[in-house]
């Protein structure tokens, strides 16, 4: 047992030490060829346990089971019963919240205190929100021009959905994917990230306990190879993906070939603007949490900060001071504010960007380049660059670590130009006391979400997603439900 595991509660420890299985067709099974892979604890760098590696045969079994459930037990359930099962699942997650928060902390490195107040409650609320939808999915009667004709639409589930999620919010991302698909009447094959498979496997047990018919939700653990097999499977009607823009492009191309429906939540390099009349206290707190939350491993990380020149030194000084005081440590330690990065690979990647920024001539006002070999876990302190130019890689590329790039501006038009000078378009923020300027900028910024005097507010009912290279489609709310529905038009001649 690792030092992190020894601080787990008894339920989480029992789960972690159990042998792990894929969840397909309502059964917990090993991979067809018996293959497994390890998952690591980012707080120590040590192996936690092994989980099955789903190959093409396992993906095929999962998709077949999902198809059978759609054509059978799940597809024929009344909406009210689907709704009740989603509610039951929300309750089960709630009953097991403490255990899930620990599993998530162990496997992904996010502080247990953050999982308790944010990730796990968000997953619960997501299932609760979508549990209200099955009974409210209605078609329409169309007033067509033909005489003696009834024309109406039916909203039907799109089919079997392949859902592929990243490492940064494992349980919450699973909820964002599974809940709307089930509410729409679809069936699902979910693939968690290879770095963080454990909470999805625990979720599989809760799905089983909630009484969903076999095959309604299937969970396969694996890596890019498993993801590709899922994306290419001809039984899959829709793909929902969250992760990097590079993989998103590949998936969109493959989905295009198969003419599959696709929604993508991809990367961001999100601008956060502090205007001259901002409430500095609120702006500094928002900028700090906006970029460093989850150690920067967030698609909506506020990673580019533009501050009006009159406030630049004050804002940067206060941010650097807060960054220097940040408590970076093991995820299961309750004193920890920011956990480690998820893996050695991400550590090396973020370290590479820190070195690159310094070599390119930017200066670090807070943080440091971490050692070449991580000491224990994958810890990187919050870093703040100034003096970066618009063309530098640290200004342009998604770092996915606790690295802020701050720059001053003079004119509003200038900062709109800087903000939109990116291939991405996920989130943007504006801090100002001027209502008019706030809403003018909300319209001018190229982003799927704009936060005014706030950052990262969210609700299951509010659409979430990006424009440009940040993705296609929206999650949350009614918009995402529609992504899992097809419209069928039915024409009836009423003539004798
Ligand atoms: P990734 O896009 O490689 O992986 C995300 C998920 O997709 C994982 O489940 C992975 O197994 C799967 N996958 C990978 N390649 C695939 C393929 N070709 N076909 C189908 N599925 C595939 O992301 P990553 O390696 O976890 O992280 C790399 C970078 O991606 C990060 O540093 C960050 O910049 C970005 N990222 C963004 C988000 C986000 O929320 N926008 C989340 C995670 C990572
Ligand atoms: Mg892990």
Tab-separated table of C-alpha atoms and ligand atoms in Angstrom, residues 164-168 191-195 222-224 227-228 231 241-245 247 250-251 265-268 298-299 345-346 349 398-400 426, ligand 1:
chain	number	residue	atom	x	y	z
A	164	UNK	CA	-14.607	9.540	-24.505
A	165	UNK	CA	-13.460	11.665	-21.602
A	166	UNK	CA	-10.225	13.205	-20.272
A	167	UNK	CA	-8.337	12.984	-16.983
A	168	UNK	CA	-9.054	16.407	-15.525
A	191	UNK	CA	-14.241	5.325	-22.058
A	192	UNK	CA	-12.516	7.132	-19.200
A	193	UNK	CA	-8.969	8.473	-19.594
A	194	UNK	CA	-6.136	5.993	-19.092
A	195	UNK	CA	-4.710	8.167	-16.277
A	222	UNK	CA	-8.157	1.704	-22.146
A	223	UNK	CA	-6.179	4.332	-24.033
A	224	UNK	CA	-6.156	5.960	-27.473
A	227	UNK	CA	-10.882	5.163	-28.149
A	228	UNK	CA	-10.134	4.659	-31.846
A	231	UNK	CA	-14.935	5.868	-32.723
A	241	UNK	CA	-15.504	13.673	-26.868
A	242	UNK	CA	-13.749	15.923	-24.384
A	243	UNK	CA	-9.979	16.305	-24.594
A	244	UNK	CA	-7.249	17.822	-26.697
A	245	UNK	CA	-7.865	19.715	-29.928
A	247	UNK	CA	-7.440	14.310	-30.908
A	250	UNK	CA	-8.826	13.260	-35.631
A	251	UNK	CA	-12.154	12.130	-34.170
A	265	UNK	CA	-15.247	19.874	-26.101
A	266	UNK	CA	-11.617	20.771	-26.776
A	267	UNK	CA	-8.877	23.031	-25.556
A	268	UNK	CA	-8.720	26.703	-24.739
A	298	UNK	CA	-8.891	22.814	-17.037
A	299	UNK	CA	-10.121	23.580	-20.537
A	345	UNK	CA	3.961	13.142	-19.179
A	346	UNK	CA	1.961	16.253	-18.214
A	349	UNK	CA	5.050	18.952	-20.885
A	398	UNK	CA	-2.712	25.474	-24.237
A	399	UNK	CA	-0.266	24.550	-21.458
A	400	UNK	CA	-2.717	22.661	-19.219
A	426	UNK	CA	-13.817	28.502	-25.309
B	1	LIG	P1	-6.235	13.412	-25.189
B	1	LIG	O1	-7.105	14.239	-26.058
B	1	LIG	O2	-5.111	12.684	-25.787
B	1	LIG	O3	-7.127	12.317	-24.413
B	1	LIG	C1	-8.478	12.499	-24.025
B	1	LIG	C2	-9.219	11.174	-24.146
B	1	LIG	O4	-9.218	10.731	-25.499
B	1	LIG	C3	-8.610	10.023	-23.344
B	1	LIG	O5	-9.662	9.196	-22.882
B	1	LIG	C4	-7.786	9.287	-24.386
B	1	LIG	O6	-7.582	7.926	-24.094
B	1	LIG	C5	-8.655	9.427	-25.624
B	1	LIG	N1	-7.936	9.395	-26.893
B	1	LIG	C6	-6.653	9.803	-27.138
B	1	LIG	N2	-6.375	9.678	-28.449
B	1	LIG	C7	-7.490	9.200	-29.047
B	1	LIG	C8	-7.825	8.880	-30.393
B	1	LIG	N3	-6.956	9.056	-31.373
B	1	LIG	N4	-9.063	8.413	-30.651
B	1	LIG	C9	-9.975	8.271	-29.672
B	1	LIG	N5	-9.705	8.544	-28.383
B	1	LIG	C10	-8.483	9.013	-28.073
B	1	LIG	O7	-5.717	14.340	-24.047
B	1	LIG	P2	-4.538	14.003	-23.016
B	1	LIG	O8	-3.439	13.213	-23.591
B	1	LIG	O9	-5.221	13.432	-21.856
B	1	LIG	O10	-4.014	15.449	-22.721
B	1	LIG	C11	-3.182	16.106	-23.669
B	1	LIG	C12	-3.543	17.568	-23.747
B	1	LIG	O11	-4.908	17.706	-24.146
B	1	LIG	C13	-3.498	18.317	-22.449
B	1	LIG	O12	-2.223	18.691	-22.099
B	1	LIG	C14	-4.408	19.466	-22.749
B	1	LIG	O13	-3.758	20.454	-23.468
B	1	LIG	C15	-5.473	18.844	-23.587
B	1	LIG	N6	-6.658	18.451	-22.810
B	1	LIG	C16	-7.745	19.245	-22.843
B	1	LIG	C17	-8.861	18.893	-22.095
B	1	LIG	C18	-10.072	19.724	-22.096
B	1	LIG	O14	-10.884	19.597	-21.179
B	1	LIG	N7	-10.275	20.549	-23.074
B	1	LIG	C19	-8.866	17.760	-21.315
B	1	LIG	C20	-7.735	16.941	-21.323
B	1	LIG	C21	-6.651	17.307	-22.085
